[in-house]
Amino acid sequence: MKLPDSSSILPPETGWELAGRLLRGNLLFVLVVSAWLASLAGAASLSGLVVWAAGLLYVSYDTSLLLYVAWQTRGLRFAGGHKAATATAAQRVTVGVIVAARNEREILPSCIRALQAQTDPPDLIFIADDGSTDDSLARLRREFALVMGPDGIERAGRLAVLAKPHSGKARSMNEALPRMTTEVVVTIDADTVLAPDAIAALRRDFAANPKLVAGCGVLRPRCAPGVSGRLFEWFQTFEYLRAFISREAWVRSDALLLVSGAFAGYRREPLLAVGGFDPLSRVEDYELIHRLHRHSYRHGLDWQVRVFSEAHAETDAPATLRQFLRQRSRWFGGFLETIFENRDMVGSPRYGKVGVLMLPVKVLDTMQPVFGVTAFALLCWYAISGQPVIWQILATIATKLGIDLVYHAWSVHLYHRWLGQRVSLKTWGLALGAALAEPFSFQLLRHAGATLGWISFLRRRNDWVPTLPPPAASSPNP
C-alpha cells in the first residue's frame, strides 16, 4: 500500500479552527453532563413521570441506538454462508501474527498450535514474551524445540520468540512490529483460539480490498467452568453477539471505531505510519483506530475498517464478578481516555462520518452508565417509598422490555444469518432468558464496571496484566 508524503491534502488548520473544534467537542460533553444534573434536579422538583427523567433519557437513547443498528443491518437477513472464492496467487497477501504474552504458560502452547494448524497458516508467528516470571519460555523451548539465533530471537520454523523485559502489552507489540516482514499483521491474545479457517478468511478479505487497513474477527466468549462461569458465559455470549451486529452497522456507516485486539488484523505499513500502538493507553486497540481514521481523513486515503465475518475465534472472558468488574473498569476507563484525547474530532466534518456521527454517539456513551445507575437508584427509591409514579415507571420499563425482546430476537436471527449458521431451539431459549434477566442483573454489573472506569480514569490509573485463569479446553464454534 502506497503511503502519502508528510504533507496533508487538507489545508492547514488555523488556530481559530482548532479552537472551534475543541470547543464543539467540549460543549457536547458539557451538555451531556448538564442533562444528567437536570434529571437529578427534576427528580426533586417535578411531578409525574418526568421525575424519572434520568430513566426516560436512558430508555430513549438506548432505544434509538437499537433502531439505528437494526436499520443499518437489515440487509444481513439476506446473508448466509461463507464465500467460496479464494484469493489468487497474485492477490495473496502475507500474514504474520503477533502474540504479546506474560505469565501464560498454560494457554500459550494451545494458542500457537491453533495457529500452526490453520488451513492456511500464517507466514510468521511472533511471540513477544513480556518479561514472564513463570516458566513460559522454558515450556515453549521444550515443546517447540526453539533455537537461538544471532539476533537474540529463538526460532523453530515459522515460529519466533522474543524474550524481553516487562514493559506492557503495547510496547511488546511495538518491539515486534519492526521484525515483521509480512504485509498484514494480526494481533491475538494468548487466550484466544482461532477457528481452523480464520487466517484464511482474514487473508482473503485483505487481498480482496486494497483499502482495508484494519479489522477484527468475530469473537465468542468462553469462561472457566463452574456456576459463576456458566452464568457469565451465558450473558456475555449474547452481549458479544449484539456487539458484533452493532459493529457491522457502523461498518455500513463507514464509521467503525472499535476492533477487538484479541483478534485483529492490520496492514503493516499504515500501522507503522501512525506510530504503532500507544503504550500509554489501556485500550491500545481502540485508541489505534482513532489515529488510523485521523490519518486517513487528513490525507484523503479512504482507508477502511471492517469486521471479518468469516474469521471466527474463541477468547477467554471473565468468569467471576471481580474479574468482570476489573475488565470493564479498564475498558471503560480506556474508552474515556481515548474519547477525551480525540475530542477535537467530535462533530467535525473534516473527519467524515467518524466525526459527525460516530464520535458524538461515543460522547453520549460516556454518561450512559451514569444515567442507567441513576435511573435504577430512583426506581428503587420510588418503590421503597411507595410513590404512585412507580406504576408509570414500571409501565415504561415493560414497554422497553418488549422492544428489547424484539431487538434481541432480531439480532440472534441476523447474527446467525450473517455467519451462515442455523439457530437452534436451545439458542432461542437462552437468548430469551438473557433478554429478560439482563436489565436487572448483567446490565447493572456493566454499569458498575463503567462507574469504576470513571473512577480509574479520574485517578489516571494505567496497567496491563492478564486477569483470567485458563478455562477448560474447547474447540472454537462461534
Short mmCIF file of C-alpha atoms in Angstrom, two decimals:
data_model
loop_
_atom_site.label_atom_id
_atom_site.label_comp_id
_atom_site.label_asym_id
_atom_site.label_seq_id
_atom_site.Cartn_x
_atom_site.Cartn_y
_atom_site.Cartn_z
CA MET A 1 0.00 0.00 0.00
CA LYS A 2 1.39 3.35 -1.05
CA LEU A 3 1.52 5.88 1.78
CA PRO A 4 1.29 9.64 1.30
CA ASP A 5 4.09 12.07 1.86
CA SER A 6 4.18 14.15 5.02
CA SER A 7 2.01 16.93 3.61
CA SER A 8 -1.75 16.67 4.09
CA ILE A 9 -4.21 17.18 1.25
CA LEU A 10 -6.37 19.17 3.69
CA PRO A 11 -5.45 22.82 4.05
CA PRO A 12 -3.51 23.70 7.20
CA GLU A 13 -5.78 24.32 10.14
CA THR A 14 -5.73 27.74 11.73
CA GLY A 15 -5.63 28.25 15.47
CA TRP A 16 -9.21 29.51 15.39
CA GLU A 17 -10.40 26.40 13.53
CA LEU A 18 -8.70 24.11 16.03
CA ALA A 19 -10.12 26.11 18.94
CA GLY A 20 -13.57 25.84 17.36
CA ARG A 21 -13.30 22.07 17.03
CA LEU A 22 -12.13 21.70 20.63
CA LEU A 23 -14.95 23.95 21.80
CA ARG A 24 -17.51 21.90 19.88
CA GLY A 25 -16.23 18.65 21.37
CA ASN A 26 -16.07 20.06 24.90
CA LEU A 27 -19.52 21.62 24.55
CA LEU A 28 -21.12 18.26 23.81
CA PHE A 29 -19.53 16.78 26.92
CA VAL A 30 -20.87 19.70 28.96
CA LEU A 31 -24.38 19.29 27.52
CA VAL A 32 -24.49 15.58 28.38
CA VAL A 33 -23.38 16.19 31.96
CA SER A 34 -25.83 19.09 32.24
CA ALA A 35 -28.67 16.83 31.11
CA TRP A 36 -27.79 14.38 33.87
CA LEU A 37 -27.67 17.13 36.50
CA ALA A 38 -31.01 18.47 35.24
CA SER A 39 -32.52 14.99 35.59
CA LEU A 40 -31.39 14.91 39.23
CA ALA A 41 -32.91 18.32 39.86
CA GLY A 42 -36.12 17.20 38.19
CA ALA A 43 -36.36 14.19 40.48
CA ALA A 44 -36.52 16.58 43.43
CA SER A 45 -38.74 19.28 41.97
CA LEU A 46 -41.03 17.86 39.28
CA SER A 47 -44.07 15.61 39.41
CA GLY A 48 -45.44 12.80 37.29
CA LEU A 49 -43.35 10.52 35.12
CA VAL A 50 -40.83 13.29 34.35
CA VAL A 51 -39.43 12.90 37.87
CA TRP A 52 -37.79 9.80 36.37
CA ALA A 53 -36.15 11.92 33.65
CA ALA A 54 -32.85 10.04 34.01
CA GLY A 55 -34.64 6.81 33.15
CA LEU A 56 -36.60 8.35 30.29
CA LEU A 57 -33.44 9.76 28.74
CA TYR A 58 -31.64 6.44 29.20
CA VAL A 59 -34.50 4.44 27.64
CA SER A 60 -34.89 6.90 24.75
CA TYR A 61 -31.19 6.91 23.90
CA ASP A 62 -30.79 3.14 24.15
CA THR A 63 -33.87 2.52 22.02
CA SER A 64 -32.66 4.98 19.39
CA LEU A 65 -29.38 3.09 19.12
CA LEU A 66 -31.19 -0.24 18.77
CA LEU A 67 -33.38 1.12 15.99
CA TYR A 68 -30.37 2.57 14.17
CA VAL A 69 -28.44 -0.70 14.35
CA ALA A 70 -31.49 -2.70 13.24
CA TRP A 71 -31.99 -0.40 10.23
CA GLN A 72 -28.34 -0.39 9.19
CA THR A 73 -28.03 -4.19 9.39
CA ARG A 74 -31.35 -5.10 7.81
CA GLY A 75 -29.50 -6.36 4.74
CA LEU A 76 -27.87 -9.13 6.79
CA ARG A 77 -31.11 -11.09 6.66
CA PHE A 78 -30.20 -11.95 3.08
CA ALA A 79 -26.67 -13.04 4.02
CA GLY A 80 -25.69 -16.62 4.59
CA GLY A 81 -22.78 -18.98 4.31
CA HIS A 82 -19.09 -18.46 3.68
CA LYS A 83 -17.88 -17.14 0.37
CA ALA A 84 -16.42 -19.85 -1.81
CA ALA A 85 -13.97 -17.55 -3.58
CA THR A 86 -10.31 -17.64 -2.62
CA ALA A 87 -7.52 -15.21 -3.42
CA THR A 88 -5.40 -15.94 -6.46
CA ALA A 89 -1.63 -16.25 -6.18
CA ALA A 90 -1.27 -12.69 -7.49
CA GLN A 91 -3.70 -11.34 -4.88
CA ARG A 92 -2.36 -13.32 -1.95
CA VAL A 93 -1.05 -11.23 0.94
CA THR A 94 1.46 -12.40 3.51
CA VAL A 95 0.21 -12.59 7.09
CA GLY A 96 2.16 -12.56 10.34
CA VAL A 97 0.76 -12.97 13.85
CA ILE A 98 1.97 -11.20 17.00
CA VAL A 99 1.11 -12.65 20.39
CA ALA A 100 2.13 -10.48 23.34
CA ALA A 101 2.11 -12.75 26.39
CA ARG A 102 3.05 -12.52 30.05
CA ASN A 103 2.90 -15.45 32.51
CA GLU A 104 0.57 -17.52 30.34
CA ARG A 105 2.35 -20.88 30.25
CA GLU A 106 -0.90 -22.85 30.46
CA ILE A 107 -2.58 -21.39 27.39
CA LEU A 108 0.20 -20.10 25.13
CA PRO A 109 1.13 -23.50 23.61
CA SER A 110 -2.52 -24.14 22.68
CA CYS A 111 -2.69 -20.72 21.04
CA ILE A 112 0.44 -21.47 18.98
CA ARG A 113 -0.80 -24.92 17.93
CA ALA A 114 -4.12 -23.46 16.78
CA LEU A 115 -2.15 -21.03 14.62
CA GLN A 116 0.07 -23.75 13.21
CA ALA A 117 -2.97 -25.92 12.46
CA GLN A 118 -4.71 -23.30 10.33
CA THR A 119 -5.89 -24.43 6.91
CA ASP A 120 -3.82 -21.52 5.53
CA PRO A 121 -1.18 -20.97 8.26
CA PRO A 122 0.35 -17.54 8.89
CA ASP A 123 3.74 -16.90 7.33
CA LEU A 124 5.14 -15.91 10.73
CA ILE A 125 4.07 -16.45 14.35
CA PHE A 126 5.90 -13.99 16.59
CA ILE A 127 5.66 -14.38 20.36
CA ALA A 128 6.68 -11.29 22.33
CA ASP A 129 7.22 -12.58 25.86
CA ASP A 130 6.70 -9.58 28.11
CA GLY A 131 9.06 -10.48 30.95
CA SER A 132 7.25 -13.61 32.14
CA THR A 133 8.24 -14.75 35.61
CA ASP A 134 6.78 -18.25 35.26
CA ASP A 135 8.32 -20.96 33.06
CA SER A 136 6.54 -19.89 29.86
CA LEU A 137 9.78 -19.67 27.91
CA ALA A 138 11.09 -22.98 29.20
CA ARG A 139 7.88 -24.70 28.18
CA LEU A 140 7.98 -23.19 24.69
CA ARG A 141 11.60 -24.30 24.30
CA ARG A 142 10.71 -27.85 25.28
CA GLU A 143 7.56 -28.19 23.21
CA PHE A 144 8.66 -26.39 20.04
CA ALA A 145 12.44 -27.08 20.00
CA LEU A 146 13.38 -23.41 19.75
CA VAL A 147 16.88 -22.50 18.58
CA MET A 148 18.52 -19.19 19.49
CA GLY A 149 19.53 -17.02 16.53
CA PRO A 150 22.30 -14.41 16.32
CA ASP A 151 19.69 -11.64 16.62
CA GLY A 152 18.55 -12.85 20.03
CA ILE A 153 15.31 -14.33 18.71
CA GLU A 154 14.58 -18.04 19.20
CA ARG A 155 13.03 -19.80 16.22
CA ALA A 156 11.51 -23.05 15.09
CA GLY A 157 10.24 -22.95 11.51
CA ARG A 158 7.67 -20.16 11.23
CA LEU A 159 7.61 -19.65 14.99
CA ALA A 160 9.76 -16.87 16.51
CA VAL A 161 10.03 -15.98 20.20
CA LEU A 162 11.46 -12.76 21.61
CA ALA A 163 12.17 -12.70 25.35
CA LYS A 164 12.12 -9.10 26.57
CA PRO A 165 11.90 -7.22 29.88
CA HIS A 166 8.41 -6.42 31.15
CA SER A 167 7.19 -3.17 29.56
CA GLY A 168 3.49 -3.72 28.87
CA LYS A 169 1.43 -5.14 26.03
CA ALA A 170 1.60 -2.19 23.62
CA ARG A 171 5.38 -1.81 23.92
CA SER A 172 5.80 -5.55 23.40
CA MET A 173 3.82 -5.42 20.17
CA ASN A 174 5.73 -2.33 19.06
CA GLU A 175 9.03 -4.17 19.58
CA ALA A 176 7.72 -6.99 17.40
CA LEU A 177 6.45 -4.74 14.59
CA PRO A 178 9.83 -3.82 13.02
CA ARG A 179 10.69 -7.52 12.93
CA MET A 180 7.56 -8.39 10.96
CA THR A 181 8.11 -8.65 7.21
CA THR A 182 4.55 -9.54 6.23
CA GLU A 183 2.05 -7.24 4.52
CA VAL A 184 -0.60 -7.90 7.18
CA VAL A 185 -0.02 -8.09 10.92
CA VAL A 186 -2.52 -9.95 13.09
CA THR A 187 -2.63 -9.44 16.85
CA ILE A 188 -4.21 -12.05 19.08
CA ASP A 189 -4.23 -12.61 22.81
CA ALA A 190 -2.65 -15.76 24.18
CA ASP A 191 -6.06 -16.83 25.49
CA THR A 192 -7.61 -16.62 22.01
CA VAL A 193 -8.00 -19.80 19.95
CA LEU A 194 -8.76 -19.31 16.26
CA ALA A 195 -11.13 -21.45 14.24
CA PRO A 196 -9.16 -23.54 11.69
CA ASP A 197 -10.02 -21.31 8.72
CA ALA A 198 -9.76 -17.93 10.49
CA ILE A 199 -6.42 -16.83 9.00
CA ALA A 200 -7.52 -17.92 5.51
CA ALA A 201 -10.68 -15.80 5.82
CA LEU A 202 -8.74 -12.78 7.07
CA ARG A 203 -6.11 -13.17 4.35
CA ARG A 204 -8.88 -13.36 1.74
CA ASP A 205 -10.53 -10.15 2.96
CA PHE A 206 -7.29 -8.17 2.88
CA ALA A 207 -6.45 -9.50 -0.58
CA ALA A 208 -9.87 -8.56 -1.94
CA ASN A 209 -9.90 -4.97 -0.59
CA PRO A 210 -6.74 -2.86 -1.01
CA LYS A 211 -8.27 -0.02 1.04
CA LEU A 212 -8.85 -2.23 4.05
CA VAL A 213 -6.32 -1.29 6.74
CA ALA A 214 -7.78 -2.79 9.91
CA GLY A 215 -10.48 -5.14 11.08
CA CYS A 216 -11.40 -7.76 13.61
CA GLY A 217 -12.67 -11.29 13.57
CA VAL A 218 -15.91 -12.42 15.20
CA LEU A 219 -15.26 -13.50 18.78
CA ARG A 220 -17.19 -15.84 21.01
CA PRO A 221 -16.53 -15.69 24.78
CA ARG A 222 -15.70 -18.73 26.87
CA CYS A 223 -15.46 -18.80 30.64
CA ALA A 224 -13.86 -21.04 33.21
CA PRO A 225 -16.07 -23.91 34.44
CA GLY A 226 -18.35 -23.54 37.43
CA VAL A 227 -21.71 -21.95 38.20
CA SER A 228 -20.31 -18.41 38.04
CA GLY A 229 -18.52 -19.16 34.79
CA ARG A 230 -21.66 -20.58 33.17
CA LEU A 231 -23.70 -17.54 34.18
CA PHE A 232 -21.15 -15.04 32.90
CA GLU A 233 -20.67 -17.01 29.66
CA TRP A 234 -24.44 -17.03 29.13
CA PHE A 235 -24.78 -13.27 29.40
CA GLN A 236 -21.55 -12.44 27.58
CA THR A 237 -22.37 -14.74 24.66
CA PHE A 238 -25.38 -12.62 23.75
CA GLU A 239 -23.59 -9.40 24.66
CA TYR A 240 -20.84 -10.28 22.17
CA LEU A 241 -23.43 -11.31 19.58
CA ARG A 242 -25.17 -7.93 19.76
CA ALA A 243 -21.82 -6.12 19.86
CA PHE A 244 -20.70 -7.61 16.55
CA ILE A 245 -24.06 -6.87 14.93
CA SER A 246 -23.60 -3.28 16.13
CA ARG A 247 -20.07 -3.14 14.71
CA GLU A 248 -21.37 -4.28 11.34
CA ALA A 249 -23.91 -1.44 11.50
CA TRP A 250 -21.10 1.07 11.98
CA VAL A 251 -19.11 -0.59 9.19
CA ARG A 252 -22.05 0.12 6.91
CA SER A 253 -21.96 3.73 8.12
CA ASP A 254 -18.20 3.96 7.33
CA ALA A 255 -17.61 4.86 10.96
CA LEU A 256 -16.39 1.76 12.83
CA LEU A 257 -14.05 2.75 15.67
CA LEU A 258 -13.68 -0.49 17.62
CA VAL A 259 -11.82 -3.63 16.67
CA SER A 260 -11.02 -6.32 19.22
CA GLY A 261 -7.30 -6.61 19.85
CA ALA A 262 -7.91 -10.19 20.94
CA PHE A 263 -8.15 -10.99 17.21
CA ALA A 264 -7.44 -8.09 14.87
CA GLY A 265 -5.63 -7.60 11.58
CA TYR A 266 -3.78 -4.53 10.25
CA ARG A 267 -1.83 -3.66 7.13
CA ARG A 268 1.73 -3.25 8.36
CA GLU A 269 2.69 -0.05 6.51
CA PRO A 270 -0.30 2.03 7.69
CA LEU A 271 0.21 0.66 11.20
CA LEU A 272 3.82 1.85 11.17
CA ALA A 273 2.83 5.15 9.53
CA VAL A 274 0.71 6.14 12.53
CA GLY A 275 3.32 5.04 15.07
CA GLY A 276 2.10 1.61 16.10
CA PHE A 277 0.36 1.02 19.41
CA ASP A 278 0.14 3.65 22.15
CA PRO A 279 1.94 2.29 25.25
CA LEU A 280 0.15 4.81 27.48
CA SER A 281 -3.32 3.63 26.52
CA ARG A 282 -5.25 0.99 28.43
CA VAL A 283 -7.18 0.16 25.24
CA GLU A 284 -4.45 0.28 22.62
CA ASP A 285 -6.64 -1.46 20.00
CA TYR A 286 -9.43 1.12 20.34
CA GLU A 287 -7.07 4.10 20.50
CA LEU A 288 -5.21 2.96 17.38
CA ILE A 289 -8.32 3.05 15.17
CA HIS A 290 -8.83 6.72 16.02
CA ARG A 291 -5.33 7.52 14.75
CA LEU A 292 -5.84 5.46 11.60
CA HIS A 293 -9.07 7.32 10.83
CA ARG A 294 -7.47 10.68 11.62
CA HIS A 295 -4.53 9.93 9.29
CA SER A 296 -6.82 8.65 6.55
CA TYR A 297 -9.09 11.69 6.53
CA ARG A 298 -6.21 14.15 6.71
CA HIS A 299 -4.54 12.56 3.68
CA GLY A 300 -7.67 11.67 1.69
CA LEU A 301 -6.80 7.96 1.69
CA ASP A 302 -10.26 6.43 2.16
CA TRP A 303 -8.87 3.74 4.47
CA GLN A 304 -11.48 1.26 5.63
CA VAL A 305 -12.05 -0.62 8.90
CA ARG A 306 -14.16 -3.76 8.76
CA VAL A 307 -15.36 -6.88 10.59
CA PHE A 308 -14.13 -10.20 9.16
CA SER A 309 -17.42 -12.08 9.32
CA GLU A 310 -15.85 -15.37 8.20
CA ALA A 311 -12.92 -15.27 10.65
CA HIS A 312 -14.03 -16.75 13.98
CA ALA A 313 -12.32 -17.33 17.30
CA GLU A 314 -12.97 -18.04 20.96
CA THR A 315 -11.45 -15.89 23.65
CA ASP A 316 -11.37 -16.04 27.43
CA ALA A 317 -13.90 -13.86 29.22
CA PRO A 318 -14.32 -13.06 32.92
CA ALA A 319 -15.95 -15.84 34.93
CA THR A 320 -16.24 -14.11 38.29
CA LEU A 321 -17.62 -10.81 39.49
CA ARG A 322 -14.17 -9.49 40.43
CA GLN A 323 -12.68 -10.37 37.04
CA PHE A 324 -15.64 -8.87 35.22
CA LEU A 325 -15.60 -5.56 37.10
CA ARG A 326 -11.85 -5.28 36.66
CA GLN A 327 -12.07 -5.85 32.92
CA ARG A 328 -14.96 -3.45 32.39
CA SER A 329 -13.30 -0.80 34.56
CA ARG A 330 -10.18 -0.98 32.37
CA TRP A 331 -12.19 -0.96 29.16
CA PHE A 332 -14.36 1.99 30.13
CA GLY A 333 -11.51 3.96 31.70
CA GLY A 334 -9.51 3.49 28.49
CA PHE A 335 -12.54 4.47 26.43
CA LEU A 336 -12.86 7.71 28.40
CA GLU A 337 -9.17 8.48 27.96
CA THR A 338 -9.42 7.95 24.21
CA ILE A 339 -12.58 9.97 23.66
CA PHE A 340 -11.22 12.92 25.66
CA GLU A 341 -7.90 12.81 23.80
CA ASN A 342 -9.76 12.90 20.47
CA ARG A 343 -12.49 15.37 21.38
CA ASP A 344 -11.24 17.77 18.68
CA MET A 345 -12.65 15.28 16.15
CA VAL A 346 -16.13 15.28 17.72
CA GLY A 347 -18.68 16.81 15.36
CA SER A 348 -16.01 17.82 12.84
CA PRO A 349 -16.85 17.34 9.13
CA ARG A 350 -13.07 17.10 8.50
CA TYR A 351 -13.33 13.52 9.78
CA GLY A 352 -16.36 12.41 7.80
CA LYS A 353 -18.93 10.18 9.44
CA VAL A 354 -16.49 9.29 12.21
CA GLY A 355 -16.51 12.94 13.24
CA VAL A 356 -20.16 13.88 12.68
CA LEU A 357 -21.84 10.57 13.56
CA MET A 358 -19.78 8.04 15.49
CA LEU A 359 -17.89 10.28 17.91
CA PRO A 360 -20.95 12.27 19.06
CA VAL A 361 -22.57 8.93 19.88
CA LYS A 362 -19.47 7.97 21.85
CA VAL A 363 -19.67 11.21 23.81
CA LEU A 364 -23.21 10.27 24.79
CA ASP A 365 -21.92 6.81 25.72
CA THR A 366 -19.59 8.32 28.31
CA MET A 367 -22.59 9.14 30.51
CA GLN A 368 -24.93 6.29 29.54
CA PRO A 369 -23.97 4.08 32.52
CA VAL A 370 -24.30 7.05 34.87
CA PHE A 371 -27.84 7.62 33.62
CA GLY A 372 -28.52 3.90 33.98
CA VAL A 373 -27.33 3.72 37.59
CA THR A 374 -29.23 6.91 38.44
CA ALA A 375 -32.43 5.57 36.88
CA PHE A 376 -32.17 2.31 38.81
CA ALA A 377 -31.47 4.11 42.11
CA LEU A 378 -34.52 6.34 41.60
CA LEU A 379 -36.65 3.33 40.70
CA CYS A 380 -35.66 1.61 43.95
CA TRP A 381 -36.38 4.77 45.96
CA TYR A 382 -39.84 5.26 44.45
CA ALA A 383 -40.66 1.58 45.04
CA ILE A 384 -39.49 1.64 48.68
CA SER A 385 -41.27 4.92 49.45
CA GLY A 386 -44.47 3.74 47.75
CA GLN A 387 -44.83 6.74 45.45
CA PRO A 388 -47.65 6.41 42.86
CA VAL A 389 -45.28 7.27 39.98
CA ILE A 390 -43.76 3.82 40.34
CA TRP A 391 -46.60 2.33 38.26
CA GLN A 392 -45.93 4.69 35.39
CA ILE A 393 -42.24 3.86 35.58
CA LEU A 394 -42.95 0.12 35.59
CA ALA A 395 -45.18 0.54 32.54
CA THR A 396 -42.33 2.36 30.78
CA ILE A 397 -39.92 -0.42 31.72
CA ALA A 398 -42.37 -3.08 30.48
CA THR A 399 -42.60 -1.27 27.14
CA LYS A 400 -38.82 -1.08 26.93
CA LEU A 401 -38.53 -4.80 27.74
CA GLY A 402 -40.88 -5.56 24.87
CA ILE A 403 -38.75 -3.51 22.48
CA ASP A 404 -35.59 -5.20 23.75
CA LEU A 405 -37.08 -8.67 23.29
CA VAL A 406 -37.92 -7.93 19.68
CA TYR A 407 -34.49 -6.44 19.05
CA HIS A 408 -32.65 -9.33 20.74
CA ALA A 409 -34.59 -11.87 18.68
CA TRP A 410 -33.84 -9.86 15.55
CA SER A 411 -30.14 -9.76 16.48
CA VAL A 412 -29.96 -13.51 17.07
CA HIS A 413 -31.58 -14.12 13.68
CA LEU A 414 -29.35 -11.62 11.84
CA TYR A 415 -26.16 -12.84 13.53
CA HIS A 416 -26.65 -16.44 12.52
CA ARG A 417 -27.75 -15.50 9.00
CA TRP A 418 -24.64 -13.32 8.73
CA LEU A 419 -22.37 -16.18 9.76
CA GLY A 420 -24.25 -18.76 7.72
CA GLN A 421 -25.44 -20.72 10.76
CA ARG A 422 -28.78 -22.12 11.93
CA VAL A 423 -30.36 -21.03 15.20
CA SER A 424 -31.18 -23.96 17.47
CA LEU A 425 -34.18 -24.05 19.80
CA LYS A 426 -31.73 -24.10 22.73
CA THR A 427 -30.16 -20.86 21.49
CA TRP A 428 -33.57 -19.22 21.19
CA GLY A 429 -34.40 -20.26 24.75
CA LEU A 430 -31.11 -18.97 26.15
CA ALA A 431 -31.48 -15.72 24.23
CA LEU A 432 -35.00 -15.15 25.58
CA GLY A 433 -33.86 -15.81 29.15
CA ALA A 434 -30.87 -13.48 28.81
CA ALA A 435 -33.01 -10.69 27.35
CA LEU A 436 -35.45 -10.87 30.29
CA ALA A 437 -32.85 -11.21 33.03
CA GLU A 438 -30.15 -8.87 31.75
CA PRO A 439 -31.72 -5.46 32.55
CA PHE A 440 -31.90 -6.30 36.25
CA SER A 441 -28.60 -8.17 36.61
CA PHE A 442 -25.86 -8.22 33.99
CA GLN A 443 -26.61 -4.74 32.69
CA LEU A 444 -26.29 -3.31 36.20
CA LEU A 445 -22.92 -5.05 36.56
CA ARG A 446 -21.80 -3.46 33.29
CA HIS A 447 -22.81 -0.06 34.60
CA ALA A 448 -20.98 -0.76 37.86
CA GLY A 449 -17.83 -1.64 35.92
CA ALA A 450 -18.18 1.55 33.89
CA THR A 451 -18.57 3.58 37.07
CA LEU A 452 -15.31 2.07 38.34
CA GLY A 453 -13.85 3.02 34.97
CA TRP A 454 -14.82 6.63 35.58
CA ILE A 455 -13.03 6.47 38.93
CA SER A 456 -9.90 4.93 37.43
CA PHE A 457 -9.96 7.49 34.61
CA LEU A 458 -10.10 10.35 37.08
CA ARG A 459 -7.28 8.75 39.08
CA ARG A 460 -5.23 8.20 35.87
CA ARG A 461 -4.51 4.54 36.55
CA ASN A 462 -2.89 2.57 33.71
CA ASP A 463 -1.74 -1.03 33.80
CA TRP A 464 -1.90 -4.30 31.86
CA VAL A 465 -1.68 -7.75 33.34
CA PRO A 466 -3.55 -10.94 32.50
CA THR A 467 -6.56 -11.28 34.81
CA LEU A 468 -8.14 -14.54 33.73
CA PRO A 469 -7.34 -18.13 34.68
CA PRO A 470 -7.14 -20.64 31.81
CA PRO A 471 -10.59 -22.06 31.01
CA ALA A 472 -11.33 -25.64 30.19
CA ALA A 473 -10.16 -26.52 26.69
CA SER A 474 -12.79 -26.32 23.98
CA SER A 475 -12.99 -26.09 20.23
CA PRO A 476 -13.91 -22.82 18.53
CA ASN A 477 -17.50 -22.88 17.41
CA PRO A 478 -18.67 -19.29 17.45
#
